[in-house]
Coordinates of C-alpha atoms in Angstrom, one line a residue:
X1 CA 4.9 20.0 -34.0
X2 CA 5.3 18.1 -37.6
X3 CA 6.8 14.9 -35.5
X4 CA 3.7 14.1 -33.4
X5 CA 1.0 14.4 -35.8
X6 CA 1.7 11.5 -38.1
X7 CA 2.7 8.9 -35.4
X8 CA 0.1 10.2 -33.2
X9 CA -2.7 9.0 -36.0
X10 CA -1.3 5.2 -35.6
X11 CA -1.6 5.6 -31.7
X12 CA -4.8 4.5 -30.1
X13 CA -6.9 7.6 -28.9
X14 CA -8.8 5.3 -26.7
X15 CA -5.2 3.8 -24.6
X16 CA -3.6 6.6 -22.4
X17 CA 0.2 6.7 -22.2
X18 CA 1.5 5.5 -18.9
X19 CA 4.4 8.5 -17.3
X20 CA 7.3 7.5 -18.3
X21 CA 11.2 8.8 -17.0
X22 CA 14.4 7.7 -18.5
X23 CA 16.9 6.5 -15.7
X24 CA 20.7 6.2 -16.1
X25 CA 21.7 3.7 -12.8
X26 CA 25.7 2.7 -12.2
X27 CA 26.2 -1.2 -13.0
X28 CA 25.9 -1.9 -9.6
X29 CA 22.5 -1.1 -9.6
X30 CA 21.5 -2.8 -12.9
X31 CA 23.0 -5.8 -11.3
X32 CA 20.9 -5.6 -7.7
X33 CA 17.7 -5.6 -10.2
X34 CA 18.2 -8.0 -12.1
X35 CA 19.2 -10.1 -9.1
X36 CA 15.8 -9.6 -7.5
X37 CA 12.8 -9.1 -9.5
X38 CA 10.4 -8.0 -6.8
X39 CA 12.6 -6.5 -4.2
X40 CA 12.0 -2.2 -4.3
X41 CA 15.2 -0.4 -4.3
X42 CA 16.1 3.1 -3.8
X43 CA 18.8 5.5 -5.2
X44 CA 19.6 9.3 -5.6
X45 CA 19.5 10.6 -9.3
X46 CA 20.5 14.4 -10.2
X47 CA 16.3 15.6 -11.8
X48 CA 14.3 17.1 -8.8
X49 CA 11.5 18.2 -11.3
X50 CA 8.9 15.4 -10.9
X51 CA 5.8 16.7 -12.0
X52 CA 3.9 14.4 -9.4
X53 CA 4.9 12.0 -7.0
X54 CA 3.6 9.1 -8.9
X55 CA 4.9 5.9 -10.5
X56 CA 6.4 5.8 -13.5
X57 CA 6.8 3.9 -15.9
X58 CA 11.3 3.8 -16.0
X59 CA 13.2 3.5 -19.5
X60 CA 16.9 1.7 -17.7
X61 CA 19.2 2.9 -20.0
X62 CA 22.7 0.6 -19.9
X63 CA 26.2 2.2 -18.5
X64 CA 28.6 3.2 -20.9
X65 CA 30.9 0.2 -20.1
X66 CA 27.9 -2.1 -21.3
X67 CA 26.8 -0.1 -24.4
X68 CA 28.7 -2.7 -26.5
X69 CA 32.2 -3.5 -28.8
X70 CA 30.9 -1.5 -32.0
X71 CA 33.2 -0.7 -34.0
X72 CA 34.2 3.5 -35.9
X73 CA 32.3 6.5 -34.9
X74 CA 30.4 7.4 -31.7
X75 CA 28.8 4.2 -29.7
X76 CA 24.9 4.7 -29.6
X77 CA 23.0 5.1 -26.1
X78 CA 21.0 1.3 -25.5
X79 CA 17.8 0.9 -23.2
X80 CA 18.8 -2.0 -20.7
X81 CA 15.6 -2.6 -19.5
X82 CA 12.1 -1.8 -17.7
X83 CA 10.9 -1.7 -14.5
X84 CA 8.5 0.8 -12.2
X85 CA 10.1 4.4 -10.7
X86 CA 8.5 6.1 -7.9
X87 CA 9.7 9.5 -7.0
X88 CA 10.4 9.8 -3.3
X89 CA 11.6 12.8 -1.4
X90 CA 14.0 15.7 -2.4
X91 CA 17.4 16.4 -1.2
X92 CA 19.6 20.0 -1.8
X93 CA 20.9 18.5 -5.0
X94 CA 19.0 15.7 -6.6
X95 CA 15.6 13.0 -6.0
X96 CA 15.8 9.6 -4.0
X97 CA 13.6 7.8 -5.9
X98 CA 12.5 3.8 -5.8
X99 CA 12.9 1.2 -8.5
X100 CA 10.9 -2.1 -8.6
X101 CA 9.7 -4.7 -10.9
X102 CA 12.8 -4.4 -13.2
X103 CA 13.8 -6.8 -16.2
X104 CA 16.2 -6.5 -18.6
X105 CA 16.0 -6.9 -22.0
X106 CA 17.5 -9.9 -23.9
X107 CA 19.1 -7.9 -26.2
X108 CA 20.1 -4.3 -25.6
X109 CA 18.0 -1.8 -27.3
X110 CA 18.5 1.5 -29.6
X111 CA 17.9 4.6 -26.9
X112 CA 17.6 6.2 -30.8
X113 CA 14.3 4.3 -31.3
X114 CA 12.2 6.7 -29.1
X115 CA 12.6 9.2 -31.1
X116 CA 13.1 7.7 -34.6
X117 CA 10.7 6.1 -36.6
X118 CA 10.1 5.0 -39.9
X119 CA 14.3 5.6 -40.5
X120 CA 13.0 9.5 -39.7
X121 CA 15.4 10.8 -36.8
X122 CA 13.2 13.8 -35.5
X123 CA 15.8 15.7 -33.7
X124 CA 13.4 18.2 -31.7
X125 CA 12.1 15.6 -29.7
X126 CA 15.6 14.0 -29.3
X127 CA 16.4 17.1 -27.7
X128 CA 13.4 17.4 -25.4
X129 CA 14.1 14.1 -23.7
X130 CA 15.7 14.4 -20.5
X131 CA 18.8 13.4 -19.2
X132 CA 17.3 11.6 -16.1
X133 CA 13.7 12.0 -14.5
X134 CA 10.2 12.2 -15.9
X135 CA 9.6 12.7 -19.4
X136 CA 7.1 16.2 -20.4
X137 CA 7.1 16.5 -24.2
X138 CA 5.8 13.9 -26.5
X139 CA 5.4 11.3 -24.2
X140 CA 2.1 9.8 -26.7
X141 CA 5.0 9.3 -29.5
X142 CA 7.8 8.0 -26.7
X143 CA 5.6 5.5 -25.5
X144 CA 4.2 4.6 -29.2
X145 CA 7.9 4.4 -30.6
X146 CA 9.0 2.0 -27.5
X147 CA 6.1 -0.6 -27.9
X148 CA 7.5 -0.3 -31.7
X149 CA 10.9 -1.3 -30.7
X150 CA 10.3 -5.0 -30.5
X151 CA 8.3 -7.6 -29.6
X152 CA 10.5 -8.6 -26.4
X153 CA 10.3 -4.6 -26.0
X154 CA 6.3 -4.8 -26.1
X155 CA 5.7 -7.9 -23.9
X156 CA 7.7 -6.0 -21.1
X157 CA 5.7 -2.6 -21.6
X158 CA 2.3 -5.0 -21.4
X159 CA 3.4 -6.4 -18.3
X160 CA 4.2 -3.2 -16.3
X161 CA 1.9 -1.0 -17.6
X162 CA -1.3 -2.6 -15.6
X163 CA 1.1 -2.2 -12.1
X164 CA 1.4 1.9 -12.3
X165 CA -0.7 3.9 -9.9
X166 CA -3.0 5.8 -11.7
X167 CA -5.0 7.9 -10.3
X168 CA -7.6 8.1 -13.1
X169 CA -11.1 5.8 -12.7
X170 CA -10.3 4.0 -9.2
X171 CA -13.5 2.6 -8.4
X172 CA -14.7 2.6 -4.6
X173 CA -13.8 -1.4 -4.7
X174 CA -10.5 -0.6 -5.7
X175 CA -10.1 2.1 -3.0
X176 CA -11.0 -0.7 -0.3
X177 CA -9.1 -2.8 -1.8
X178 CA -5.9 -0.4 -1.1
X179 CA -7.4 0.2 2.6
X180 CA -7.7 -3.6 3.2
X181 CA -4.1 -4.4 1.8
X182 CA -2.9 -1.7 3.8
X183 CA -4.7 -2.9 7.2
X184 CA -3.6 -6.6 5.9
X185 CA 0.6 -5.3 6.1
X186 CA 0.5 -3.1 8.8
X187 CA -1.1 -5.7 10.9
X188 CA 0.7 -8.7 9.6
X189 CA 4.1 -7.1 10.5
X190 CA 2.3 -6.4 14.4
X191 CA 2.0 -10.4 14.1
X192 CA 5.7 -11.1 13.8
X193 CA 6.2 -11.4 9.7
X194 CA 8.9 -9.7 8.2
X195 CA 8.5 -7.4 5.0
X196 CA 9.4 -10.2 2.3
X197 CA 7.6 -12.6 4.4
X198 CA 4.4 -12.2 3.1
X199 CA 5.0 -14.3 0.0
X200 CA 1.3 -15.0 -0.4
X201 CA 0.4 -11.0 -1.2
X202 CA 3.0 -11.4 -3.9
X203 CA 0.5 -13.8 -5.6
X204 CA -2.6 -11.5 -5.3
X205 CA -4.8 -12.1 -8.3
X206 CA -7.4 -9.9 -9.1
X207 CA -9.6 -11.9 -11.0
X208 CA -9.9 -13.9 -8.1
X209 CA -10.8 -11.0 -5.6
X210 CA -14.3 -10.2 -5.4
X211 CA -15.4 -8.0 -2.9
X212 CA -12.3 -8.0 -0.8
X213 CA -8.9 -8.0 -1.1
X214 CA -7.9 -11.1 1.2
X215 CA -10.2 -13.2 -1.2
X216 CA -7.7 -12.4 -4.0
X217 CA -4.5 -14.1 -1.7
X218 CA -3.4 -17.6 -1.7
X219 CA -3.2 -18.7 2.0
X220 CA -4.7 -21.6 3.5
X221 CA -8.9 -21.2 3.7
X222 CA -9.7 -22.0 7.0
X223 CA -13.2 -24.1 7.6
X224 CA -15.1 -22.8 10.9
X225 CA -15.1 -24.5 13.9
X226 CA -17.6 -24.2 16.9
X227 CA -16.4 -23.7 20.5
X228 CA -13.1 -22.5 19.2
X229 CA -11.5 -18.9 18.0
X230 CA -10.5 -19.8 14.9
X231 CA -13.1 -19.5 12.7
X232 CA -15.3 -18.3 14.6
X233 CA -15.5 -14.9 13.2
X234 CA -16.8 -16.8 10.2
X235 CA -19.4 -19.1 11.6
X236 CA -21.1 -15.4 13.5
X237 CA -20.8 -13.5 9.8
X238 CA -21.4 -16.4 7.5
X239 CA -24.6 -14.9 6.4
X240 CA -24.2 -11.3 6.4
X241 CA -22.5 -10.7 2.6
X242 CA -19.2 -12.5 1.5
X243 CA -16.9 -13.4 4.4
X244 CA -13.2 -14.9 3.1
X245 CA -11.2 -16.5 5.8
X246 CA -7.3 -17.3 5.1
X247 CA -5.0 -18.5 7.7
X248 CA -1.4 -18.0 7.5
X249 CA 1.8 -19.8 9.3
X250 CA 5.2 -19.8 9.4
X251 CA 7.0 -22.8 8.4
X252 CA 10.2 -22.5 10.1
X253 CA 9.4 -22.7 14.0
X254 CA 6.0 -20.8 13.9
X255 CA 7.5 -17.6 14.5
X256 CA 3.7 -16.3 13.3
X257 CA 0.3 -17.5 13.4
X258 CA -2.6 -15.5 12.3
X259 CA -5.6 -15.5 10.8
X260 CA -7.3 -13.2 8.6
X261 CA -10.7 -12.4 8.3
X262 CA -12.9 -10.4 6.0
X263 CA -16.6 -9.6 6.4
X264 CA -18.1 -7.6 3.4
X265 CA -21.7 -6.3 3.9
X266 CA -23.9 -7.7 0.9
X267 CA -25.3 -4.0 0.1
X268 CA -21.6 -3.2 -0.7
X269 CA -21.1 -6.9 -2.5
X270 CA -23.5 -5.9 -4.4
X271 CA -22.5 -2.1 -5.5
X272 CA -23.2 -0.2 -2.5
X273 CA -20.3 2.6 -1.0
X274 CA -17.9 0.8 1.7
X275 CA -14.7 2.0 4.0
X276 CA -13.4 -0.4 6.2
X277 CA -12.6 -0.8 9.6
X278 CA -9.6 -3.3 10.3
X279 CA -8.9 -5.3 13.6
X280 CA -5.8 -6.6 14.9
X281 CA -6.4 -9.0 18.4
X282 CA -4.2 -10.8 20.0
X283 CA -5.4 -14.1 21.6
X284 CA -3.0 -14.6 24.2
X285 CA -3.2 -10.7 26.2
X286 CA -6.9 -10.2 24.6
X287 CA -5.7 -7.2 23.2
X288 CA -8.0 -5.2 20.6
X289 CA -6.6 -2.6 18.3
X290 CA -9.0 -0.9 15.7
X291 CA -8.1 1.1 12.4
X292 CA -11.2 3.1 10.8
X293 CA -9.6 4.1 6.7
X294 CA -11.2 7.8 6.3
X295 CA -10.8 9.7 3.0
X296 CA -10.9 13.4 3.2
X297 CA -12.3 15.6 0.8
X298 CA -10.0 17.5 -1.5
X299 CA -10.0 20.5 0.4
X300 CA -9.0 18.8 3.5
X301 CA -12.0 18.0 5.3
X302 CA -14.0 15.1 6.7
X303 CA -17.4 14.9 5.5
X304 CA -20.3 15.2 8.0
X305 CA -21.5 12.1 6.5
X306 CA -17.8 10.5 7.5
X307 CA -18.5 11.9 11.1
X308 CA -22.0 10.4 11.4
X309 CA -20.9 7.2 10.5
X310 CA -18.1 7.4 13.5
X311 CA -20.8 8.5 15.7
X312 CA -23.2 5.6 15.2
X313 CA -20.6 3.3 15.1
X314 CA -19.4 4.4 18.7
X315 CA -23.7 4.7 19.8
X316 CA -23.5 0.9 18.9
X317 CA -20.3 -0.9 20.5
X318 CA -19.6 -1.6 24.2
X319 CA -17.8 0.7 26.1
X320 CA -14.4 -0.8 27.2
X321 CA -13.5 -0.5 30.5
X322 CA -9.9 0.8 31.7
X323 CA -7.6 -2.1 33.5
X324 CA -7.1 -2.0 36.3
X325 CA -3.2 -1.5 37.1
X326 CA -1.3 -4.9 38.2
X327 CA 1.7 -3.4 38.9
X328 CA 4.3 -0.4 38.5
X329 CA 5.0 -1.7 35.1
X330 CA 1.5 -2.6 33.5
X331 CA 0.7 0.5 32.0
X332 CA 0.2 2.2 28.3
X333 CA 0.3 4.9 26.6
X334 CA -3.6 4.7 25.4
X335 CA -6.3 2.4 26.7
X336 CA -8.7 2.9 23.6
X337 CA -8.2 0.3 21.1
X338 CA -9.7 3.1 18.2
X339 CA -7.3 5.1 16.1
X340 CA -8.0 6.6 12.3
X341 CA -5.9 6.4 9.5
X342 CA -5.9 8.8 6.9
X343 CA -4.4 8.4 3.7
X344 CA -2.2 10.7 1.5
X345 CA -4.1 10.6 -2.3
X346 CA -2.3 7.3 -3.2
X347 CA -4.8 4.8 -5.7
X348 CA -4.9 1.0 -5.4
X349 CA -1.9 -0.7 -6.9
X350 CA -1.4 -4.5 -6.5
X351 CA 2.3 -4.4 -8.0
X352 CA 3.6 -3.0 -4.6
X353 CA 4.3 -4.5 -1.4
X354 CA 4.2 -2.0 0.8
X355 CA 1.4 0.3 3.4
X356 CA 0.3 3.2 1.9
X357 CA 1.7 6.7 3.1
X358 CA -0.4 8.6 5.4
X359 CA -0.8 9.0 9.0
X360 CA -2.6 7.3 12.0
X361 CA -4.3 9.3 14.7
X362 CA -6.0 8.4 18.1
X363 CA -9.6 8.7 18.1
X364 CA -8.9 10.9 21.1
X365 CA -7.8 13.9 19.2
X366 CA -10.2 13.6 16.3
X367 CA -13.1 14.1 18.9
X368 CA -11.3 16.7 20.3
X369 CA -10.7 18.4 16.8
X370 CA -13.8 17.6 15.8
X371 CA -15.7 19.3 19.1
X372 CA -13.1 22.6 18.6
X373 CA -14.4 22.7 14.6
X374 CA -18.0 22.6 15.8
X375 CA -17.9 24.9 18.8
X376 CA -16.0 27.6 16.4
X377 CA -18.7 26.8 13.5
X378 CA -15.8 25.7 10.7
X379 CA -17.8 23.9 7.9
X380 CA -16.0 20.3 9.0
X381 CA -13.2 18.8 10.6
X382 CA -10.0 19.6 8.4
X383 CA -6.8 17.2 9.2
X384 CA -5.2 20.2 9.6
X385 CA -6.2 20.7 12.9
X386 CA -5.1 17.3 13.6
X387 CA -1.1 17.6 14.9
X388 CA 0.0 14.7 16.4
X389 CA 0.0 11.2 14.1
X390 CA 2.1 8.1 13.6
X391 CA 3.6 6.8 10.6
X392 CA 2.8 3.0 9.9
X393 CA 6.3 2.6 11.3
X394 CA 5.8 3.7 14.5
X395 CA 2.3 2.1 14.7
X396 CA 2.8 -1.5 13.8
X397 CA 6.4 -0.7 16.8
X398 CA 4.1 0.5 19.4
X399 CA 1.4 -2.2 19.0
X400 CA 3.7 -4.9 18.7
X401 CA 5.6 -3.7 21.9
X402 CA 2.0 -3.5 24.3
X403 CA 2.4 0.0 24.3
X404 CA -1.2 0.8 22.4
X405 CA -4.5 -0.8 22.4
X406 CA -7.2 -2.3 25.1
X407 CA -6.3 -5.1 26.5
X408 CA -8.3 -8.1 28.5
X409 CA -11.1 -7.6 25.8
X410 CA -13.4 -10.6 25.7
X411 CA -13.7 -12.2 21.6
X412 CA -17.1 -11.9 21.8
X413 CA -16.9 -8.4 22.5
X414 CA -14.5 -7.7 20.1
X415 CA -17.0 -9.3 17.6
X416 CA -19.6 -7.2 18.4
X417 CA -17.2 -4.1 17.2
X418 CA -17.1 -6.4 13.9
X419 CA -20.7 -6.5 13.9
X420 CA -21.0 -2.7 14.0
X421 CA -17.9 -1.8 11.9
X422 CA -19.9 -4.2 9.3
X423 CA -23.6 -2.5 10.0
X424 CA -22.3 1.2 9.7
X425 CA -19.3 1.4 7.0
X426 CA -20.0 -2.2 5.3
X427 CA -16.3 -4.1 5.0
X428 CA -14.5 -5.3 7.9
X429 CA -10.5 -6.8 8.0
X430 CA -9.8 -8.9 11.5
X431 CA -6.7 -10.3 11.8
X432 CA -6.3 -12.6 15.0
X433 CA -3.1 -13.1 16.1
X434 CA -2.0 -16.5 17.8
X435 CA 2.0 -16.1 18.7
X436 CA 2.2 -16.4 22.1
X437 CA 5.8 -14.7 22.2
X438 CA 6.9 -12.1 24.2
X439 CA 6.1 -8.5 23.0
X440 CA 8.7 -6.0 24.4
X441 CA 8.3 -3.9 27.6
X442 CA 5.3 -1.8 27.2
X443 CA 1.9 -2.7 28.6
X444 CA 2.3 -5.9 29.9
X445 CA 1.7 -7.8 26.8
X446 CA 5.2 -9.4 27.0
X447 CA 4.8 -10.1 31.0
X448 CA 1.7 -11.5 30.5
X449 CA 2.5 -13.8 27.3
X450 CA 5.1 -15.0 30.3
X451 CA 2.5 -15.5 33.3
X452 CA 4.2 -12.8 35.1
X453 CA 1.8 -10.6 37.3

């Protein structure tokens, strides 16, 4: 087409343009944005025709109300901002999708600048913008023709252009990274925090994280101590790779109290394949919970390598045994503190404060998947044979409440786990969790946290 060529020779060949979609929110909306910068919020728009569900980069255009006092002839369409768009699911008539990260500009903006340029208004790719949802045609010249807008305009593209998934080049530390921030959330609401507690994962800085996520946070670095828990995970790893240890409390009443821990094997410090395993335990009930991050293949399967791994793992840790039963009431639903999580394809992105999408299985079922796969000679384990799974939801619910994981587990033993998590897959996340509040009705934890038998 004659548009693209000649603007498409001042745009770099060597950037990629981000996705982009053009949303049209109410004032309401616009207002709730702009009220909170960081805060992710979610509303229904008529396009169903996402081409993925991935982040996009979101052109705000401004209501007709606020499109200005201008005086003869037809009032031109303004941009009121930028911010982050991610698709969610579908609905018989239109998208809910999820808006973050907005600003608004200073100044209202020409819409007409997307698809004008040098005073040249090129009308067949006016046309081929959409009303609302992703744009498809000529997004190389949209993108261009909006850093060309302004400079306000460009400092706003620079700034969320870095914080959209992309799911081109992540690098196996940035994969971990996403496992570890994940395990970090999930656990950290188990400990008590809310979801805008976490003010400290707001501040992540990547410069600062080497090989693990929790080195790029701001919470309080904790210095081992000897004969105590805290820091003790520490002192036993100190000389294994890179080990980060933050703390973090709340300040109003210590409704929390954990500490986070992350052991990284030096092979994978220096540029060796990692996953993690991540461990939540509670100090008061001695309760262990384990999460081993798996990837599958993209056909579905988990790699024999992936299963091998599991397998030595298990040859190496201590068989926990079952509690005995204290009364009518001391029971839960699984004794074994192992469970898998298994990501949807979702990449590593730091601009979002929220556990990936995916599902969480007992380890339980996986062995008993994985057995059926081998005894009927299927070329691996596919997670389609695997039919019962939580959402992070009803994880982080059923942990907090005592209903999963093993409970009276010594910290040594619990350490030793660490110790094979860190021998056999390379990065390790324990968080140890201090509260001593009551946890629901479950297993006992509550009871227990009370001195009730």
């Amino acid at each position: 087409m004659a548009f693209a060529q000649p603007r498409r020779a001042q745009f770099s060949s060597s950037a990629r343009s981000p996705r982009l979609a053009i949303l049209r929110p109410d004032h309401d909306f616009l207002r709730l944005l702009d009220a909170d910068l960081i805060k992710e919020r979610s509303y229904s728009q008529p396009c169903r025709d996402w081409p993925e569900v991935k982040s996009h980069l979101a052109i705000l255009l401004a209501p007709a109300a606020q499109q200005g006092d201008e005086r003869g002839g037809e009032q031109p369409e303004r941009i009121w901002g930028l911010g982050i768009v991610r698709p969610a699911h579908e609905t018989d008539r239109d998208r809910k999708v999820f808006v973050s990260r907005a600003r608004k500009f200073r100044d209202l903006v020409p819409f007409s600048g997307l698809w004008c340029a040098d005073g040249e208004r090129d009308g067949a790719l006016a046309r081929s913008l959409p009303e609302s949802g992703p744009v498809t045609v000529g997004v190389d010249v949209v993108f261009a023709n909006l850093q060309r807008i302004s400079p306000d305009v460009e400092r706003e593209v620079q700034r969320l252009s870095p914080l959209l998934d992309d799911g081109e080049g992540w690098n196996d530390q940035e994969l971990r990274w996403r496992d570890e921030r994940d395990a970090l959330l999930l656990f950290a609401k188990i400990a008590g925090l809310a979801p805008n507690d976490f003010a400290p994962l707001r501040g992540w800085d990547r410069t600062a994280a080497r090989a693990g996520f929790l080195s790029g946070l701001t919470g309080t670095p904790v210095q081992p101590m000897l004969d105590d828990i805290r820091g003790r995970a520490a002192e036993r790893f100190s000389g294994v790779g890179e080990t980060v240890v933050q703390a973090f409390a709340s300040g109003r009443g210590q409704s929390y109290d954990l500490e986070a821990t992350s052991i990284t094997h030096q092979r994978v410090v220096d540029g060796g394949k990692g996953s993690l395993d991540a461990y939540y335990y509670h100090v008061d009930t001695r309760t262990l919970v384990v999460l081993r991050y798996l990837s599958p293949a993209p056909n579905g399967l988990l790699s024999s390598e992936t299963r091998h791994r599991l397998d030595d793992f298990l040859g190496r840790v201590h068989r926990l045994q079952r509690p005995a039963r204290r009364s009518v009431d001391d029971y839960c639903l699984l004794d074994d503190p192992l469970f898998l999580r298994i990501h949807e394809q979702v990449p590593f992105t730091a601009a979002l404060y929220r556990t990936s999408s995916g599902a969480i299985y007992p380890y339980g079922q996986i062995a008993a998947a994985a057995s059926a796969a081998s005894v009927h000679g299927f070329p691996g384990l596919s997670t389609d044979l695997l039919t019962r799974h939580l959402v992070p939801t009803d994880f982080t619910r059923l942990v907090r409440d005592g209903w999963f994981g093993a409970r009276d587990v010594p910290f040594e033993v619990a350490l030793d786990w660490v110790e094979a998590t860190v021998e056999t897959v390379g990065v390790a996340l324990m968080v140890v969790d201090f509260s001593s509040r009551p946890r629901g009705n479950g297993s006992g934890i509550g009871t227990r946290a009370q001195g009730i038998a």
